[in-house]
mmCIF file of C-alpha atoms and ligand atoms in Angstrom:
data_model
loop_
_atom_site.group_PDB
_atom_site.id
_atom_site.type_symbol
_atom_site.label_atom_id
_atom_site.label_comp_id
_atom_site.label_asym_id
_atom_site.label_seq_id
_atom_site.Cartn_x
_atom_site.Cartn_y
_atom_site.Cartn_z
ATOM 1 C CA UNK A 270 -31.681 -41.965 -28.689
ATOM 2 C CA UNK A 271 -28.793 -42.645 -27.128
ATOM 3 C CA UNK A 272 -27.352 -46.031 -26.574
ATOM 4 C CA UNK A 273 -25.573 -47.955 -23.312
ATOM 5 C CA UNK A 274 -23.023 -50.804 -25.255
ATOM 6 C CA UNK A 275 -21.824 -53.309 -23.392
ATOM 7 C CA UNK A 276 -18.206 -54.740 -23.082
ATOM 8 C CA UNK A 277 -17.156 -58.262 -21.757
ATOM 9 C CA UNK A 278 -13.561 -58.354 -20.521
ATOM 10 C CA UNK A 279 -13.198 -61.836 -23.025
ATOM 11 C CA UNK A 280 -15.358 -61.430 -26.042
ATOM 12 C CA UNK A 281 -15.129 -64.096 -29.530
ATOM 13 C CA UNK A 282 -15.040 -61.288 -31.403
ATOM 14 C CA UNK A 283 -11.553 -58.999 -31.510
ATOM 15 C CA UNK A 284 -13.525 -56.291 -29.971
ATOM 16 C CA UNK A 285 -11.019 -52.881 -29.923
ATOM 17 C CA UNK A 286 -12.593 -50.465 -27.385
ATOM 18 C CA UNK A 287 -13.128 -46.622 -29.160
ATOM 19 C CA UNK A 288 -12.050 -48.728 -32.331
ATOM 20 C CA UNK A 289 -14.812 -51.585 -33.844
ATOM 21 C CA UNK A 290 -17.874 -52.777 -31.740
ATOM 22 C CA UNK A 291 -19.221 -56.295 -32.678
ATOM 23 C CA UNK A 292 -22.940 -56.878 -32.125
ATOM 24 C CA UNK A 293 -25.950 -59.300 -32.604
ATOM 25 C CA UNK A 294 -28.387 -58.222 -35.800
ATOM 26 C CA UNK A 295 -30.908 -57.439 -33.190
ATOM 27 C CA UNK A 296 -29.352 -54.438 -32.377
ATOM 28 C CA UNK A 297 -28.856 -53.079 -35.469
ATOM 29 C CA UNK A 298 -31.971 -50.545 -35.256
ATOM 30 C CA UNK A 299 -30.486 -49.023 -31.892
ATOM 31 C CA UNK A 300 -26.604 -48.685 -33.491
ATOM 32 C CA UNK A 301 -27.176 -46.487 -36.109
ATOM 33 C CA UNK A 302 -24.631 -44.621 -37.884
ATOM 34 C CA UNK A 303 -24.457 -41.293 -35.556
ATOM 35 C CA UNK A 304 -25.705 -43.043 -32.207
ATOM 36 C CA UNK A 305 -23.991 -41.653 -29.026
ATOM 37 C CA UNK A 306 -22.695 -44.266 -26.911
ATOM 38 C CA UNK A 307 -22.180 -44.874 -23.106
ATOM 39 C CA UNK A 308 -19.526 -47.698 -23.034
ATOM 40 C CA UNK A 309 -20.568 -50.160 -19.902
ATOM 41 C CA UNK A 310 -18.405 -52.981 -17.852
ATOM 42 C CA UNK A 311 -20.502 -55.414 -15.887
ATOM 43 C CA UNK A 312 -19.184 -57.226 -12.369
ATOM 44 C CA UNK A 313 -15.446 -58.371 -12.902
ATOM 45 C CA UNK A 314 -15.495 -62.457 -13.384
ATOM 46 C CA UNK A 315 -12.034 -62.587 -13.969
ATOM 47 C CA UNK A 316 -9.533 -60.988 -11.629
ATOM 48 C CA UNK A 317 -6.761 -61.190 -13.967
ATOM 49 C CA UNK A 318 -8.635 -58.524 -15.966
ATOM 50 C CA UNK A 319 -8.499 -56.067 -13.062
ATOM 51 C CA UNK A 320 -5.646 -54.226 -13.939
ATOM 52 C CA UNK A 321 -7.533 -53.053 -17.783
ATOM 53 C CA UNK A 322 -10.480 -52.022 -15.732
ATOM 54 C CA UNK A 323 -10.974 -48.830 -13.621
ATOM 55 C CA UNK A 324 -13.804 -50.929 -11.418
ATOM 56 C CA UNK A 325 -14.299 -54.110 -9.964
ATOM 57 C CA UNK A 326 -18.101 -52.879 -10.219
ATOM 58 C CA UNK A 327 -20.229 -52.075 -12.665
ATOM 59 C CA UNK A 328 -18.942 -49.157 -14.411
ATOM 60 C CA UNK A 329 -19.490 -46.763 -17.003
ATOM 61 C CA UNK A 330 -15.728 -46.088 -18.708
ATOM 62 C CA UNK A 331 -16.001 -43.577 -21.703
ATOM 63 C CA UNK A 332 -18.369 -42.036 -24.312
ATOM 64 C CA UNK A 333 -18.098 -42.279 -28.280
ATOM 65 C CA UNK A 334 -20.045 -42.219 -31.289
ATOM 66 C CA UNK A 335 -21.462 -44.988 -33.682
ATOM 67 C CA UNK A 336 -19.900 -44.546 -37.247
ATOM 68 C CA UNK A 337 -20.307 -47.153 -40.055
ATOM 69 C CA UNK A 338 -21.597 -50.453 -39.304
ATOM 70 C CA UNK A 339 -20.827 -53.639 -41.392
ATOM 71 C CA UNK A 340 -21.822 -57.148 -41.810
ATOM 72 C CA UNK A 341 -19.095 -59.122 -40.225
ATOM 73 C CA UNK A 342 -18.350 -61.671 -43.179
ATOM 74 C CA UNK A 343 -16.922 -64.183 -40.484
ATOM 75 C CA UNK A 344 -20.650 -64.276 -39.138
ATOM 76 C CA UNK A 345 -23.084 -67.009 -40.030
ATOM 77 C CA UNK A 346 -25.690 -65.709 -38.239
ATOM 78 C CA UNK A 347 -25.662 -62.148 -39.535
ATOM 79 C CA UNK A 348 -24.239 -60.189 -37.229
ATOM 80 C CA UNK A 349 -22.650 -56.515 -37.618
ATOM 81 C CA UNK A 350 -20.064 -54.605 -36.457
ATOM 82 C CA UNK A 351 -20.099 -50.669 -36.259
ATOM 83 C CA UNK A 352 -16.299 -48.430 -36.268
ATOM 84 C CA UNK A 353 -16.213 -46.365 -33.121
ATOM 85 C CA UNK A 354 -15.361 -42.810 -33.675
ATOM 86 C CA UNK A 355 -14.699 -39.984 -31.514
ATOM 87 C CA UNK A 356 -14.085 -42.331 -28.177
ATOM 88 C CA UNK A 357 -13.567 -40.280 -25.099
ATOM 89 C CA UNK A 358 -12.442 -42.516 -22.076
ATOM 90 C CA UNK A 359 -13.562 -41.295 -18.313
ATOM 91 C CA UNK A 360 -10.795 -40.814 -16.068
ATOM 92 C CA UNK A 361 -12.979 -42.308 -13.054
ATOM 93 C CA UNK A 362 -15.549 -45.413 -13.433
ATOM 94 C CA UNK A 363 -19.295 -44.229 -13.348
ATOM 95 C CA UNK A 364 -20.976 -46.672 -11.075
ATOM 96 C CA UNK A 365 -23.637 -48.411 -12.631
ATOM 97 C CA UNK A 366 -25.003 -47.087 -8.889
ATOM 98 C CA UNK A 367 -25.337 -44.104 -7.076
ATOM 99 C CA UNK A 368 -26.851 -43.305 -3.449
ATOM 100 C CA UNK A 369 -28.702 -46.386 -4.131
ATOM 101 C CA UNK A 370 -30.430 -45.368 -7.490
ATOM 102 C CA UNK A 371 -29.254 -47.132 -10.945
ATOM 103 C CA UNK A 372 -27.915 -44.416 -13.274
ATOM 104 C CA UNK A 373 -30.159 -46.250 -15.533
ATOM 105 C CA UNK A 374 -34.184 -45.957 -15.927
ATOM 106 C CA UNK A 375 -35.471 -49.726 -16.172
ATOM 107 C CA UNK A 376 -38.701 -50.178 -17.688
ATOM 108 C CA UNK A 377 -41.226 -51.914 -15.204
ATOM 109 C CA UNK A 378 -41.148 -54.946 -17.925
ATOM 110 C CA UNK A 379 -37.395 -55.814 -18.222
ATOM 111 C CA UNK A 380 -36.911 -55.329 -14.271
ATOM 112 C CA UNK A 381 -35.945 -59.491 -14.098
ATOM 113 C CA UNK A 382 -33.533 -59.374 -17.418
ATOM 114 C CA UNK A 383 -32.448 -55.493 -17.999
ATOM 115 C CA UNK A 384 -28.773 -56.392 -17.344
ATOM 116 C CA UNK A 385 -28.776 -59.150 -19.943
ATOM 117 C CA UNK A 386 -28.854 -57.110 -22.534
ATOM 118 C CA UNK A 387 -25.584 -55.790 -23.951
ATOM 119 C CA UNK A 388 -26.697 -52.799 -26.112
ATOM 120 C CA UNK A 389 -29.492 -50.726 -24.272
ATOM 121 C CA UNK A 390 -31.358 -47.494 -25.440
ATOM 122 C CA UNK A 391 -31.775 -44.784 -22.471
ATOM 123 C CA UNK A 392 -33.410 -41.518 -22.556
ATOM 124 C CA UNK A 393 -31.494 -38.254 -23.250
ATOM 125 C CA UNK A 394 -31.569 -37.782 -19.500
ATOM 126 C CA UNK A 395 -30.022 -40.748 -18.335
ATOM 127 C CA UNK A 396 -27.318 -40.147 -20.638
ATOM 128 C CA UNK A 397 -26.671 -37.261 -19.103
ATOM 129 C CA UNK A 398 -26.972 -38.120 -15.656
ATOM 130 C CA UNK A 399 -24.219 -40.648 -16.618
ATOM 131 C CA UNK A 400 -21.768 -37.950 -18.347
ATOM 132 C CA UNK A 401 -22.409 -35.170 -15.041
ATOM 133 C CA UNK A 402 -20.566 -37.827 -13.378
ATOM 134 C CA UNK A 403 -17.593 -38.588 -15.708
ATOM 135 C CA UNK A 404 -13.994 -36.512 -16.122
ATOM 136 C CA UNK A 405 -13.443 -36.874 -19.951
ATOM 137 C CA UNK A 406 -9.964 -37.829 -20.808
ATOM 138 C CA UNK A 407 -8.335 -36.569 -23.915
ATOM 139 C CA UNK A 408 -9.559 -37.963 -27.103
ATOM 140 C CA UNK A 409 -7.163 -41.354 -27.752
ATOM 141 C CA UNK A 410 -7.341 -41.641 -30.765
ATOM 142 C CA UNK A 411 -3.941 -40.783 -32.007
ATOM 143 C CA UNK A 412 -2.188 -43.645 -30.208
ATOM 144 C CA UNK A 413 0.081 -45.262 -31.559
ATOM 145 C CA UNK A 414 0.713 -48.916 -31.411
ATOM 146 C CA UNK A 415 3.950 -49.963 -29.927
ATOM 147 C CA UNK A 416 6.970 -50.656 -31.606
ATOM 148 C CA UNK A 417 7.796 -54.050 -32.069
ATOM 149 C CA UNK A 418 4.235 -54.640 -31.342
ATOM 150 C CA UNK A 419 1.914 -56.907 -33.581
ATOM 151 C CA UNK A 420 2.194 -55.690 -37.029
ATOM 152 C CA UNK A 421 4.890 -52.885 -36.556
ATOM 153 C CA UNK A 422 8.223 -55.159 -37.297
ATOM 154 C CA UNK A 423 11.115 -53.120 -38.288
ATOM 155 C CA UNK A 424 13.481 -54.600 -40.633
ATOM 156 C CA UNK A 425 17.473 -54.697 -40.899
ATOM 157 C CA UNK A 426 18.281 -54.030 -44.107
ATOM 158 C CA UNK A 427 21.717 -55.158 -44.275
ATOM 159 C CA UNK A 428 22.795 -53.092 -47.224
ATOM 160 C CA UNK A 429 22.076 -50.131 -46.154
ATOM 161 C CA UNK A 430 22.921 -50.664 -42.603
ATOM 162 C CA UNK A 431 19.683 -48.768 -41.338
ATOM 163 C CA UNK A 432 16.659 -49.804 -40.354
ATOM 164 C CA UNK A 433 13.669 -49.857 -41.909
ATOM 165 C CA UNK A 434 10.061 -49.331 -40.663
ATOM 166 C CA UNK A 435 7.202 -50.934 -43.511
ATOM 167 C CA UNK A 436 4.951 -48.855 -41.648
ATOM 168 C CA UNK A 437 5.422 -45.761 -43.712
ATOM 169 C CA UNK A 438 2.544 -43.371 -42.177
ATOM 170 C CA UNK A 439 1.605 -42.839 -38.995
ATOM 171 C CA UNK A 440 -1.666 -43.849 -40.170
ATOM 172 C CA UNK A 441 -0.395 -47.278 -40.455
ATOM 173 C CA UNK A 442 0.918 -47.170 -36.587
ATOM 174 C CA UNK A 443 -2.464 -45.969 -34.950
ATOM 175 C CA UNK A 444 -3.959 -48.352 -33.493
ATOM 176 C CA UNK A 445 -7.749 -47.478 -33.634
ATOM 177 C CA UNK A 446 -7.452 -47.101 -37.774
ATOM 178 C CA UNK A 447 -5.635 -50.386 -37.458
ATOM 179 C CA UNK A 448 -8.247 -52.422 -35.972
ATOM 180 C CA UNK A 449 -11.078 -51.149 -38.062
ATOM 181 C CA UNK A 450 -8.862 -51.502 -41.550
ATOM 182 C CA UNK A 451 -8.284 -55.347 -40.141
ATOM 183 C CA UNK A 452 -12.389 -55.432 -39.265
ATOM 184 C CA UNK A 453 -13.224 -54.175 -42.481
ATOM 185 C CA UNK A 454 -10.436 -55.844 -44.930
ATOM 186 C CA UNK A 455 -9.927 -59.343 -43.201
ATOM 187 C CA UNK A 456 -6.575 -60.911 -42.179
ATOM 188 C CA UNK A 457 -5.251 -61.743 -45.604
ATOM 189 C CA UNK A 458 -3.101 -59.970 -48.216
ATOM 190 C CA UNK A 459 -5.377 -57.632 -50.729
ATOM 191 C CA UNK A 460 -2.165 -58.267 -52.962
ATOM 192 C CA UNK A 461 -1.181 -61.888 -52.770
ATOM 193 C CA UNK A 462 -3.928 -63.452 -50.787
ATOM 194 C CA UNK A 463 -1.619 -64.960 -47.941
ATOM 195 C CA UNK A 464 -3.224 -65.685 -44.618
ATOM 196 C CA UNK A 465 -0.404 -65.510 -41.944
ATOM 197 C CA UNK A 466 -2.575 -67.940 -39.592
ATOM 198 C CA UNK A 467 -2.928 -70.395 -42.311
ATOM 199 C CA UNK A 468 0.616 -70.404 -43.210
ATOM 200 C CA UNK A 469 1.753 -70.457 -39.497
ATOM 201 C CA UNK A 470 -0.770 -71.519 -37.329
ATOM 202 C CA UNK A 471 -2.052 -70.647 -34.226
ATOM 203 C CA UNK A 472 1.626 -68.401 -33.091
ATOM 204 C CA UNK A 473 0.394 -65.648 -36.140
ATOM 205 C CA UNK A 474 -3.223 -65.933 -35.705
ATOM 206 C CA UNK A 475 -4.130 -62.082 -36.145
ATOM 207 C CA UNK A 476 -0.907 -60.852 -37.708
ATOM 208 C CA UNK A 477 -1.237 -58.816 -40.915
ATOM 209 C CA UNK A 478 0.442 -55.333 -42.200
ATOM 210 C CA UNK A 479 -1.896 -52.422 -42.290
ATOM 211 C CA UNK A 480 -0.489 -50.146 -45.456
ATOM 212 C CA UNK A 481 -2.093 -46.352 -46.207
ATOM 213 C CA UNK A 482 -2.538 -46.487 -50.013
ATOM 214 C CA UNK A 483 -2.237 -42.751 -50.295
ATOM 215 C CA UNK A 484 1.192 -41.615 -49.972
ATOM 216 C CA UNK A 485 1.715 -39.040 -47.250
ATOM 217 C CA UNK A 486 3.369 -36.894 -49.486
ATOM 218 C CA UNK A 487 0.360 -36.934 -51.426
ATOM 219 C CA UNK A 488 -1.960 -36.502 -48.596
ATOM 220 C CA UNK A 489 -1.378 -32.820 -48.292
ATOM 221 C CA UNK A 490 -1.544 -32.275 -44.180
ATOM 222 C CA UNK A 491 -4.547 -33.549 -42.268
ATOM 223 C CA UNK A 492 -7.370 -35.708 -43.544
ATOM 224 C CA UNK A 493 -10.064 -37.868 -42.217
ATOM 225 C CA UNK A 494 -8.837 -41.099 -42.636
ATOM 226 C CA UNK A 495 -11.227 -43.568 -44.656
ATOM 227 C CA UNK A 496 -10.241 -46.764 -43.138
ATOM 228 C CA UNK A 497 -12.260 -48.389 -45.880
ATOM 229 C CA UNK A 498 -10.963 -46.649 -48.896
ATOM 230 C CA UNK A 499 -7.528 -45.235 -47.681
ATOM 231 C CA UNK A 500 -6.319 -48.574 -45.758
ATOM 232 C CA UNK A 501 -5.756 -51.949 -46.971
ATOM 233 C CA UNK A 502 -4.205 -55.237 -45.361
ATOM 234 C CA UNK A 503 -1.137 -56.524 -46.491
ATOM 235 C CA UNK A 504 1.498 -59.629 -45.663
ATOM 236 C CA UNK A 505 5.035 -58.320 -44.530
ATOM 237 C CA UNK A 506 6.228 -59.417 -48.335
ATOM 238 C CA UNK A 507 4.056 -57.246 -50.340
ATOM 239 C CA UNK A 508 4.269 -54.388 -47.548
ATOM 240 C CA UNK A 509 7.747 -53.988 -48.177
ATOM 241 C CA UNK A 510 7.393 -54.716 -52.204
ATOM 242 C CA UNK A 511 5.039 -51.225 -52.125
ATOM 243 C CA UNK A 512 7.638 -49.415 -49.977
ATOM 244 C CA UNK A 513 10.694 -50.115 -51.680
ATOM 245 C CA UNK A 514 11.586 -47.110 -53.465
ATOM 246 C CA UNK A 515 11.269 -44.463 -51.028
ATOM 247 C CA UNK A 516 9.823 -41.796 -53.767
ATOM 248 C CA UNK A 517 7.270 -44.075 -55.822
ATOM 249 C CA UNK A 518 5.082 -45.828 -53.100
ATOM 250 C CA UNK A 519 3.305 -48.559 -55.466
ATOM 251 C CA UNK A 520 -0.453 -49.239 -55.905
ATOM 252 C CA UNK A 521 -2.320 -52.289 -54.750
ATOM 253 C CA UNK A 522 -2.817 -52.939 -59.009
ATOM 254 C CA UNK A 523 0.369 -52.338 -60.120
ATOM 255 C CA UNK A 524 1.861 -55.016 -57.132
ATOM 256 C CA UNK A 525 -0.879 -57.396 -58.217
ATOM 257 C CA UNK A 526 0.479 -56.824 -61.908
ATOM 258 C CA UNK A 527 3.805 -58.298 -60.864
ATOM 259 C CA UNK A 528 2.630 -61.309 -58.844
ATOM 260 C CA UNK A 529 0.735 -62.381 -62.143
ATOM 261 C CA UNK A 530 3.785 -61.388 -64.502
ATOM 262 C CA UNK A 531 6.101 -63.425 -62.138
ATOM 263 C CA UNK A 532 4.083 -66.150 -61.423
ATOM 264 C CA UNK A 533 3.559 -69.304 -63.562
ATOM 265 C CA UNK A 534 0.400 -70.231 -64.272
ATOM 266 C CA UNK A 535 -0.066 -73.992 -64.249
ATOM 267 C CA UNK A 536 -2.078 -76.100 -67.367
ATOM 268 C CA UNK A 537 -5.510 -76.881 -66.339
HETATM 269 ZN ZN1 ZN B 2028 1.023 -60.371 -49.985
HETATM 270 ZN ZN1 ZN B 2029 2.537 -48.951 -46.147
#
């Protein structure tokens, strides 16, 4: 059955639209792996969030499909959070409306709290009474995220006199694959352990180095990328410690080898 999900303009949770979808654990028997999803904008509260948003209005704003959901480890009340694949954005907003009728069948019962609800099953029809009225934009997917942007620092390296990107794939600049490697792996280093927000503070809450642990010359053209098993988070030390040698890309063991050989270990 397919599935309306909801999307506040602020949200507690770094929600990534066509990228990682938090939810409540009461809605885990309508997100299943495979779902197809209607993403769905209430009423603007906020007009400073006009300018993301192709409606003021309730809107529908693209299509995707559930892929694997998680428990969110930062939750203490259990919920999940599901990776969004194949999103497909509308050029136009859907209105929630049309010649008076909601796009929307709402059950006789849930007439008083239907809209309260931010994940709602709807009938095969609905769903596609929804996409008749949609222009599908190319798939975004492959987007990369901006230079200089969070995560994508490029380095001087004075020797040399070049610079440097730590971001060796373009795996490690999209941003979708980002977001769910950060969902999935956490904000610390899988090498070191260091937590940019606890070293910094508030200014590098959410900053962490994305690396793809298969080398692209090793990757052999184009793959499915497992943003569980083929991504890992890493500080900007231990990023650059793996891509130091152009031709030998180290593994996530052998870095951890040489943080234990170097360091010290104290007397109990
Ligand atoms: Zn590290
Ligand atoms: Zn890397």
């Amino acid at each position: 059955m397919p599935v309306v999900i909801v999307e506040n303009d602020t949200s507690q949770w770094e929600d990534e639209t066509g990228a990682v979808y938090h939810f409540p654990k009461r809605y885990q028997t309508w997100l299943a792996q495979g779902t197809e999803v209607v993403y769905y904008k209430g009423r603007i509260k906020d007009k400073a969030f006009a300018s993301v948003r192709l409606s003021a209005d309730p809107h529908y704003f693209g299509k995707a499909r559930i892929g694997k959901v998680y428990a969110d480890r930062r939750s203490d009340k259990g919920d999940l959070f599901a990776l969004i694949e194949n999103f497909t954005p509308f050029e136009n907003a859907v209105p929630s409306k049309i010649a008076g009728e909601y796009l929307e069948t709402i059950p006789a019962s849930r007439v008083r709290n239907y809209w309260r609800d931010g994940v709602r099953p709807i009938s095969q029809t609905d769903y596609d009474a929804i996409l008749s009225h949609a222009k599908l934009l190319p798939s975004a997917v492959d987007e990369p995220v901006a230079d200089m942007e969070d995560g994508s620092l490029t380095f001087e390296s004075a020797s040399e006199g070049s610079k440097t990107s730590y971001f060796g794939t373009r795996y490690e600049r999209r941003k979708d694959l980002r977001m769910k490697a950060i969902a999935i792996h956490g904000l610390d280093c899988k090498a070191c352990g260091f937590d940019f927000e606890q070293a910094y503070g508030e200014h590098a809450k959410g900053f962490i180095h994305v690396h793809h642990v298969v080398p692209i010359s090793d990757f052999g053209g184009e793959k499915v990328v497992n943003p569980e098993t083929d991504l890992v988070t890493l500080c900007a030390n231990c990023h650059a410690v793996v891509h130091r040698k152009r031709d030998m890309t180290l593994s996530i063991d052998a870095l951890k080898g040489m943080l234990r050989g170097r360091w010290v270990i104290e007397p109990q």
